[in-house]
PDB file of C-alpha atoms in Angstrom:
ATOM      1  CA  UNK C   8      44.284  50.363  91.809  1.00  0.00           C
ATOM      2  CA  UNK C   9      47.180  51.635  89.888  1.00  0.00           C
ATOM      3  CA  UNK C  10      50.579  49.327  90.405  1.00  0.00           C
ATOM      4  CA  UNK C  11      54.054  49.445  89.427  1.00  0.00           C
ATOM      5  CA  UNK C  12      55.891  46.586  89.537  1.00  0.00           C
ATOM      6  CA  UNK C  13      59.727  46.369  89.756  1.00  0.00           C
ATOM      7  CA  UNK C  14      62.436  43.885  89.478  1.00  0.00           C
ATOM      8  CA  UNK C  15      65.439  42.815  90.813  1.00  0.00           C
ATOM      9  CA  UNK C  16      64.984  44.437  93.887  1.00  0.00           C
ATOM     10  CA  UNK C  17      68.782  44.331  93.986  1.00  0.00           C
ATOM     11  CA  UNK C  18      71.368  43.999  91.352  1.00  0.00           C
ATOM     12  CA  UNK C  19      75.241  43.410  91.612  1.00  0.00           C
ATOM     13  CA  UNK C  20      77.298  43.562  88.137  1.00  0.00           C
ATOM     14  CA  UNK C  21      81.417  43.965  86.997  1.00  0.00           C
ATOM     15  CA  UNK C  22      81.981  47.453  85.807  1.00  0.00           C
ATOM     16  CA  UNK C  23      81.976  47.436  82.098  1.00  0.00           C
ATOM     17  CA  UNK C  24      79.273  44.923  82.037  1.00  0.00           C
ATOM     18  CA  UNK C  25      75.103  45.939  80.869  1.00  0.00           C
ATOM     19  CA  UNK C  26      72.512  46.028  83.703  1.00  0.00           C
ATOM     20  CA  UNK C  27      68.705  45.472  82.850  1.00  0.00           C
ATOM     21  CA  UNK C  28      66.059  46.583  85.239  1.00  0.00           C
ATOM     22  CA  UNK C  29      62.326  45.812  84.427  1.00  0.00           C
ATOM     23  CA  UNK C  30      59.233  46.651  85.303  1.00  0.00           C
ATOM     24  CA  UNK C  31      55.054  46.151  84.746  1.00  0.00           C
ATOM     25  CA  UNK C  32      52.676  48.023  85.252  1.00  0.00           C
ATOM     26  CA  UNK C  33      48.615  47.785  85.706  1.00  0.00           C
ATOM     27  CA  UNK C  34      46.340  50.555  84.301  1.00  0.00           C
ATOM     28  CA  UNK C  35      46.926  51.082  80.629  1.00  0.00           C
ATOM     29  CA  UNK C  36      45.784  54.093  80.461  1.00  0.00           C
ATOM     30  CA  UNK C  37      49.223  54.783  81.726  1.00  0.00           C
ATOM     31  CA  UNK C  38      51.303  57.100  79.201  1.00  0.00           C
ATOM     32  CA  UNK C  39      54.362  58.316  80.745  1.00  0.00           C
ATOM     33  CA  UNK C  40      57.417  56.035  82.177  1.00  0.00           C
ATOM     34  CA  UNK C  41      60.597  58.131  83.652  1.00  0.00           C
ATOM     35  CA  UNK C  42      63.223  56.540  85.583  1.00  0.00           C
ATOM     36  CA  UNK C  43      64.494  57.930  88.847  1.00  0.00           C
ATOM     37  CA  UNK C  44      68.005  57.591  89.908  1.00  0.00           C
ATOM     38  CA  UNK C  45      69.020  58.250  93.778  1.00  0.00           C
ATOM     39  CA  UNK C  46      72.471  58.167  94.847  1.00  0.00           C
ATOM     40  CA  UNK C  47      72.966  57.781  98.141  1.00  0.00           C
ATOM     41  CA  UNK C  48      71.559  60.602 100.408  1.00  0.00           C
ATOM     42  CA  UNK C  49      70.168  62.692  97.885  1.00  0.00           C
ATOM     43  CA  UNK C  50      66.760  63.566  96.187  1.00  0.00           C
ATOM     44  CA  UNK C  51      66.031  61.352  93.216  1.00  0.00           C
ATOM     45  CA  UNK C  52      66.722  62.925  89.895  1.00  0.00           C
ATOM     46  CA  UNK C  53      65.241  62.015  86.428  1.00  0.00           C
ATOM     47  CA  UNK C  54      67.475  60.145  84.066  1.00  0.00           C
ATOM     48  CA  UNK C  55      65.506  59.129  81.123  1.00  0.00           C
ATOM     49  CA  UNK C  56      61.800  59.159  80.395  1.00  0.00           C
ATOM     50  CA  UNK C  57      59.391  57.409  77.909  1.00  0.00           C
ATOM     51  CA  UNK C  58      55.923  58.144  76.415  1.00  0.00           C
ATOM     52  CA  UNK C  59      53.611  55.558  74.925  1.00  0.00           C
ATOM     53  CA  UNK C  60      53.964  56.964  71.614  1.00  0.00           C
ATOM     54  CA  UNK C  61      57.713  55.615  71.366  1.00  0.00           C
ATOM     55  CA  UNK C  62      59.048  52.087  71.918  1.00  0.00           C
ATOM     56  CA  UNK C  63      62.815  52.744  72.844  1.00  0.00           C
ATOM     57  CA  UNK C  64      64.293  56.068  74.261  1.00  0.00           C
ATOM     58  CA  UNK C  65      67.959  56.305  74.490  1.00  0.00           C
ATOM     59  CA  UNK C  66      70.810  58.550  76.078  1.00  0.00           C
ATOM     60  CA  UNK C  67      74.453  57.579  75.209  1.00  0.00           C
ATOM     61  CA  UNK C  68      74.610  54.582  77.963  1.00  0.00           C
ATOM     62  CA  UNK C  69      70.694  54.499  78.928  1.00  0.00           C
ATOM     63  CA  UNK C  70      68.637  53.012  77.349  1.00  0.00           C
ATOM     64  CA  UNK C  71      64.376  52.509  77.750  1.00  0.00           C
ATOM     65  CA  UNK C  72      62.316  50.490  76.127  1.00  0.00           C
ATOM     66  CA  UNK C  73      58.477  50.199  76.540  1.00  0.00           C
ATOM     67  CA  UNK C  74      55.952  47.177  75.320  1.00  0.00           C
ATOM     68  CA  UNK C  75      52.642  48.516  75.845  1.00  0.00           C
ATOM     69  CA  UNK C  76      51.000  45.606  74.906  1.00  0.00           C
ATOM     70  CA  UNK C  77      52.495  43.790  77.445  1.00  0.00           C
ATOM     71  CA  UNK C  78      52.798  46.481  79.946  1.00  0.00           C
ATOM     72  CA  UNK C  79      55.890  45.830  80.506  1.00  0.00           C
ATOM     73  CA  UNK C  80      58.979  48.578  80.187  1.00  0.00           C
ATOM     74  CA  UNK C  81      62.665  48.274  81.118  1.00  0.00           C
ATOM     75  CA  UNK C  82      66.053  49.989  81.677  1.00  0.00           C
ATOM     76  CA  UNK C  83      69.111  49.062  80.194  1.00  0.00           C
ATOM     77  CA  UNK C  84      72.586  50.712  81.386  1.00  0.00           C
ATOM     78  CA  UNK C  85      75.422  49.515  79.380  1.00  0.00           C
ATOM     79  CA  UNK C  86      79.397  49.892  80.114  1.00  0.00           C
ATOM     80  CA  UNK C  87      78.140  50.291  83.728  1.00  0.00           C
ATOM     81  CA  UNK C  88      80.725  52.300  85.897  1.00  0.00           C
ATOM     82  CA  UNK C  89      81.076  52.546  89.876  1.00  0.00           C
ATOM     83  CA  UNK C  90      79.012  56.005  89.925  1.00  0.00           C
ATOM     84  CA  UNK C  91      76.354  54.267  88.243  1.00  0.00           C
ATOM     85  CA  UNK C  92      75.975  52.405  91.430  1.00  0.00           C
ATOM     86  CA  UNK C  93      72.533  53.904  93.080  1.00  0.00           C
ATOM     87  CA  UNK C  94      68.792  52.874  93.514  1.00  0.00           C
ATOM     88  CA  UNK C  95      66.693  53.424  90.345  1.00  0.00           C
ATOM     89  CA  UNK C  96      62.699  53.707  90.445  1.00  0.00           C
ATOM     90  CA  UNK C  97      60.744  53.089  87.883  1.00  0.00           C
ATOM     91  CA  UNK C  98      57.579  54.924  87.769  1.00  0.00           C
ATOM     92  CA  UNK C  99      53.836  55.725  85.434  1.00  0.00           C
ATOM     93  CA  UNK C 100      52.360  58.502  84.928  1.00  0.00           C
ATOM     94  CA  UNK C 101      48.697  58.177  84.560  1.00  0.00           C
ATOM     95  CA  UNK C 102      46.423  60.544  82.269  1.00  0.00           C
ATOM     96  CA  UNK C 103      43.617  60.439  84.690  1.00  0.00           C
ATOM     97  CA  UNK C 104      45.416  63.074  86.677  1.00  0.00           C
ATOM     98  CA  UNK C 105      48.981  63.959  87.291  1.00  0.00           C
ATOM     99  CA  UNK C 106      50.283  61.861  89.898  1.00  0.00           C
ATOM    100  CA  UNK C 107      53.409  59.104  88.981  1.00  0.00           C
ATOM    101  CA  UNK C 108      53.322  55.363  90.931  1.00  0.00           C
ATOM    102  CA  UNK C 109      56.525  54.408  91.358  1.00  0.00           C
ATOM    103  CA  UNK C 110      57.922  50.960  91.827  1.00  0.00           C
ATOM    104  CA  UNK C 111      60.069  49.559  94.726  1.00  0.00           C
ATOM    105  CA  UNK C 112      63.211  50.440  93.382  1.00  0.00           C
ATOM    106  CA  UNK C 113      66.357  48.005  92.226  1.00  0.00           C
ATOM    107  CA  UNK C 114      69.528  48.568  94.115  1.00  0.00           C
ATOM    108  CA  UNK C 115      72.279  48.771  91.625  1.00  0.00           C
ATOM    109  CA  UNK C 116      76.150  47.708  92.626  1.00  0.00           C
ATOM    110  CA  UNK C 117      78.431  48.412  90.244  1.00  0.00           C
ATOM    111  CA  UNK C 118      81.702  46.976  91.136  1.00  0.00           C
ATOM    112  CA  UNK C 119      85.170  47.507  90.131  1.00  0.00           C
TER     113      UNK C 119
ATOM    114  CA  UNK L   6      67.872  75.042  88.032  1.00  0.00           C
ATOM    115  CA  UNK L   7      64.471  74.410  89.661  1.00  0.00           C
ATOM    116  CA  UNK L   8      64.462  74.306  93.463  1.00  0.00           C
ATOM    117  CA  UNK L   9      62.329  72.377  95.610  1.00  0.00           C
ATOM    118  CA  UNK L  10      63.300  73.301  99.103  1.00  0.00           C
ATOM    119  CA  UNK L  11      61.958  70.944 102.329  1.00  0.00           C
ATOM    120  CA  UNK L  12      62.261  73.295 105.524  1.00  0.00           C
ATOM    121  CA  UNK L  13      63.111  70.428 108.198  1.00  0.00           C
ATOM    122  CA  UNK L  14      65.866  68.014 107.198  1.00  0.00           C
ATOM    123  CA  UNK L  15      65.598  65.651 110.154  1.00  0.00           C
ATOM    124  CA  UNK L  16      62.816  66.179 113.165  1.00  0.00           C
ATOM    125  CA  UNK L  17      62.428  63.923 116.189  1.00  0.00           C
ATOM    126  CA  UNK L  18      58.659  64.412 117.423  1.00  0.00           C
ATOM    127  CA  UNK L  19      56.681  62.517 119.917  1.00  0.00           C
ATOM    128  CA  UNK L  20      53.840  60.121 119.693  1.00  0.00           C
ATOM    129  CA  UNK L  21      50.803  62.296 119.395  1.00  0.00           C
ATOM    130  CA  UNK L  22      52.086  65.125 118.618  1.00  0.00           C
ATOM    131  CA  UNK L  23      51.344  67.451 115.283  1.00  0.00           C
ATOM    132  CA  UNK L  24      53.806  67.817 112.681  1.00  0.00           C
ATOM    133  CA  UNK L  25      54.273  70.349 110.070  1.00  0.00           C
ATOM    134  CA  UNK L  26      56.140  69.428 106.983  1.00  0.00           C
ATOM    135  CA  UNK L  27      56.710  72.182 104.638  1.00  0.00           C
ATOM    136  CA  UNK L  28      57.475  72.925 100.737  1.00  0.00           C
ATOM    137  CA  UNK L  29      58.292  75.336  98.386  1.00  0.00           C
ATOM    138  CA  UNK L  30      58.719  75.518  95.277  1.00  0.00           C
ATOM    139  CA  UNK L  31      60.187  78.174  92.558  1.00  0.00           C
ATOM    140  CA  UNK L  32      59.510  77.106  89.536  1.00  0.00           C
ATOM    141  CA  UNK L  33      55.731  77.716  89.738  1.00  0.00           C
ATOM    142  CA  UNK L  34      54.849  74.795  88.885  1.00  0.00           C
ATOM    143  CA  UNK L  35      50.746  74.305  89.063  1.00  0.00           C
ATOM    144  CA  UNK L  36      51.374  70.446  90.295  1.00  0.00           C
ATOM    145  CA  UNK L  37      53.525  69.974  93.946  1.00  0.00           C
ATOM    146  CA  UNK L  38      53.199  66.299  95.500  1.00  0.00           C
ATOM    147  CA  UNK L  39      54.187  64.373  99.214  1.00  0.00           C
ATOM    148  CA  UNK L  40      55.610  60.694  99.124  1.00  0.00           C
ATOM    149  CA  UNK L  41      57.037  58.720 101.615  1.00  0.00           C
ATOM    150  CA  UNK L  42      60.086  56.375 100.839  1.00  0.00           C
ATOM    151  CA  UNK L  43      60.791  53.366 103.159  1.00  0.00           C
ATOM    152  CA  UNK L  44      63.114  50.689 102.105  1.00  0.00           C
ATOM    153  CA  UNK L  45      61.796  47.982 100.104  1.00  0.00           C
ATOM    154  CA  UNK L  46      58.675  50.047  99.568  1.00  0.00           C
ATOM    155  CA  UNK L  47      59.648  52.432  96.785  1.00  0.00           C
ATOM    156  CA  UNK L  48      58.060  56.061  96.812  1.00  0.00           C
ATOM    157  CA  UNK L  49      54.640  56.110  97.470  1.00  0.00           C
ATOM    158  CA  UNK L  50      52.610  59.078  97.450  1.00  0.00           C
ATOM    159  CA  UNK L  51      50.821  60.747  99.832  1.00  0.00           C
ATOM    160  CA  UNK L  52      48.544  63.381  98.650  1.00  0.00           C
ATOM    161  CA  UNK L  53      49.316  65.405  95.366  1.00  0.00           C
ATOM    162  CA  UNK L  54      47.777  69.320  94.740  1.00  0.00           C
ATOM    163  CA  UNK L  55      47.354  70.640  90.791  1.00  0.00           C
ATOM    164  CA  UNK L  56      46.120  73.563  91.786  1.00  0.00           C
ATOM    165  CA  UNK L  57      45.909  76.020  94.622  1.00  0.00           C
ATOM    166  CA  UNK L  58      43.564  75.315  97.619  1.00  0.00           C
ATOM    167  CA  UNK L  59      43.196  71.633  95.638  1.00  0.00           C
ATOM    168  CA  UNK L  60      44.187  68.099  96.905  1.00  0.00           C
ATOM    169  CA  UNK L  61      43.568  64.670  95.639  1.00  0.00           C
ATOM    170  CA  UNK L  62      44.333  61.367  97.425  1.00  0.00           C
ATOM    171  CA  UNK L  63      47.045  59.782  96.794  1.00  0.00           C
ATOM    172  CA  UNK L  64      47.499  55.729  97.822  1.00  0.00           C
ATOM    173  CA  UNK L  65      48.334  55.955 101.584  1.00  0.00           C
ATOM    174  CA  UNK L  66      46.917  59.031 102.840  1.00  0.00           C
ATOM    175  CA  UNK L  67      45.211  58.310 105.840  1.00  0.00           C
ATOM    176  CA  UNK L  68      46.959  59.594 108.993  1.00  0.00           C
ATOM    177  CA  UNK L  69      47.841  63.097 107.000  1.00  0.00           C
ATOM    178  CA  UNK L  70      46.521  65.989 105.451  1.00  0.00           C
ATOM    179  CA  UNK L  71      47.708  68.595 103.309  1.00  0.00           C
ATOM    180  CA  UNK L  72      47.157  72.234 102.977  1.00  0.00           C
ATOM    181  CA  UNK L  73      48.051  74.034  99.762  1.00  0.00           C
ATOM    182  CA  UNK L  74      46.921  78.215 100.528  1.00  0.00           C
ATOM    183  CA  UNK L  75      49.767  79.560  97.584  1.00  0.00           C
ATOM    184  CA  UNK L  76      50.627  78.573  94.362  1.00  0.00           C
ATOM    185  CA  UNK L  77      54.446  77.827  95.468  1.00  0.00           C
ATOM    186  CA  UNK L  78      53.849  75.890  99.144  1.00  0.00           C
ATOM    187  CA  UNK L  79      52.650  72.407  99.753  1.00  0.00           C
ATOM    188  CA  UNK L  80      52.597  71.519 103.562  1.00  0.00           C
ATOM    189  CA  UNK L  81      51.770  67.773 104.584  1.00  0.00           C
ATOM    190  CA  UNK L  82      50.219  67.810 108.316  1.00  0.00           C
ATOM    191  CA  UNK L  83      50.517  64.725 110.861  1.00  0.00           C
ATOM    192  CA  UNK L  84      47.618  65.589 112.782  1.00  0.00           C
ATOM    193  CA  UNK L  85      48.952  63.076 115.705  1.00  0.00           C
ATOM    194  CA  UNK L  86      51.838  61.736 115.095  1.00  0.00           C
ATOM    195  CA  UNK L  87      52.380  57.611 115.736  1.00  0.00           C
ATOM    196  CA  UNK L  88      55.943  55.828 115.312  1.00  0.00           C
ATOM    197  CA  UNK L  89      55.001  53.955 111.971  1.00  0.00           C
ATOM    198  CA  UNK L  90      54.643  57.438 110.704  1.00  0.00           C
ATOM    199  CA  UNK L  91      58.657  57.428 110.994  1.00  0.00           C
ATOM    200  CA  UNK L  92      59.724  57.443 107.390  1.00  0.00           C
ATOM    201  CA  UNK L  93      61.415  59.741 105.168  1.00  0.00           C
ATOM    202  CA  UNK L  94      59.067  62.146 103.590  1.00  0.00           C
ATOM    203  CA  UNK L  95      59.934  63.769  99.826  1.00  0.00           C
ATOM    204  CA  UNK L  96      57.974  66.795  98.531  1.00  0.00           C
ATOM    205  CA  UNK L  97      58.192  67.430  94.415  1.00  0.00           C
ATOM    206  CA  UNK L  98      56.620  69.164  92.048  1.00  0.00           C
ATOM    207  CA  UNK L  99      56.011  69.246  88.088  1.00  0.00           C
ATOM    208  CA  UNK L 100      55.083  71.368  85.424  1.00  0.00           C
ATOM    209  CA  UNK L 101      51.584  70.370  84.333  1.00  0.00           C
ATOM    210  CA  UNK L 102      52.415  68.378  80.510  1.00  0.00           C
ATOM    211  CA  UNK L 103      49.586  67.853  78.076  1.00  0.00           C
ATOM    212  CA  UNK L 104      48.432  64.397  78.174  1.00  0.00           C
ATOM    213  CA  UNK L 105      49.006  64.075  81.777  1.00  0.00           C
ATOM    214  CA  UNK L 106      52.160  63.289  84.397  1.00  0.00           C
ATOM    215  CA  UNK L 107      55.936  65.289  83.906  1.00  0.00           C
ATOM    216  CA  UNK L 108      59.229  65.130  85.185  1.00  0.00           C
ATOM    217  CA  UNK L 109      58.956  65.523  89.081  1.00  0.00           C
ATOM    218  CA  UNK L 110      61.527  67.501  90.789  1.00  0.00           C
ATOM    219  CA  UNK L 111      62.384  66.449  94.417  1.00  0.00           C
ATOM    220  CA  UNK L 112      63.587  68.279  97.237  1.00  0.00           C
ATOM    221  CA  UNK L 113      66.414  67.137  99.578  1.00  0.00           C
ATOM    222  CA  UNK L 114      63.900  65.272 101.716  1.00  0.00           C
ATOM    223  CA  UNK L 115      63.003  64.960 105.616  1.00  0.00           C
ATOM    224  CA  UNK L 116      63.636  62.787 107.716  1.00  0.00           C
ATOM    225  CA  UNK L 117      61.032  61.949 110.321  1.00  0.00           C
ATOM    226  CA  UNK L 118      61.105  60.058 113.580  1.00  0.00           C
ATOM    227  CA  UNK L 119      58.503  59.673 115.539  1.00  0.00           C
ATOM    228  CA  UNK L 120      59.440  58.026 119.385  1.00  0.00           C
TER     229      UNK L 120
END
């Protein structure tokens, strides 16, 4: 079935420094890759989304970029800054239907 | 802003007994969804609804049902609850998109254990 695969499971960096978060995925019929960010205790809120039409999405520090060939996308935070520390899921969207797979989720430190 | 509102933020239910989640939505959004989060295991999801009085599968969704009667409620059902039901449980729901899945908005979440 469909599978999202994510990696590191947990990531520690220096504030200022880039953090890179990647993930694969299994059905390419997939076409839609947003990334979920959850601070801690709260709902998990979009932060930047992808469709297969474009290779590399970004938003002032975020960046996503997407290899469909590969199947592989990733998330790229640059200047990283203590309230970017949270858990961020990648996920697919699939055009079979409307549900999203996400992956395990990378636990981001950021510290200062 | 779009609201997603979970009725129960924490419950403490028994073995065996039936639980009632609940969800609504006011963005009337066609599409409304149930995952469950447990550490090291991501979001998976439940069962998902794209339409009133419809429900599809989603990858774990034996032990639970769903029930979907308006446009703006989802509720997810424990028919008997058992302790590795314990989890927290996140209802969203997304505008339908053409080509397929959209930006899912969450609610708050709740928080389930099951003794």
């Amino acid at each position: 079935g469909e599978n999202v695969e994510q990696h590191p499971s947990t990531l520690s960096v220096q504030e200022g420094d880039s953090a890179v978060i990647k993930c694969t995925y299994s059905d390419s019929a997939s076409n839609y890759f947003p990334w979920y960010k959850q601070e801690l205790g709260k709902r998990p809120q979009l932060i930047i989304d992808i469709r297969s039409n474009v290779g590399e999405k970004k938003d002032q520090r975020i960046a996503v970029t997407l290899n469909k060939t590969a199947k592989h996308f990733s998330l790229h935070i640059t200047e990283t800054q203590p309230e970017d520390s949270a858990v961020y899921f990648c996920a697919a969207g699939y055009t079979g239907g409307f549900k999203t797979i996400f992956g395990a989720g990378t636990r981001l430190f950021v510290k200062a | 802003d779009v609201k997603v509102t979970q009725s129960s933020r924490y419950l403490v239910k028994r073995t065996g007994e039936k639980v009632f989640l609940e969800c609504v939505q006011d963005m009337d959004h066609e599409n409304m969804f149930w995952y469950r989060q447990d550490p090291g295991l991501g979001l998976r999801l439940i069962y998902f609804s794209y339409d009133v009085k419809m429900k599809e599968k989603g990858d774990i969704p034996e032990g639970y049902s769903v029930s979907r009667e308006k446009k703006e409620r989802f509720s997810l059902i424990l028919e008997s609850a058992s302790t590795n039901q314990t989890s927290m449980y996140l209802c969203a729901s997304s505008p339908t998109m053409a080509g397929g899945a959209g930006e899912l908005f969450f609610g708050e979440g709740s928080r389930l254990t099951v003794l």
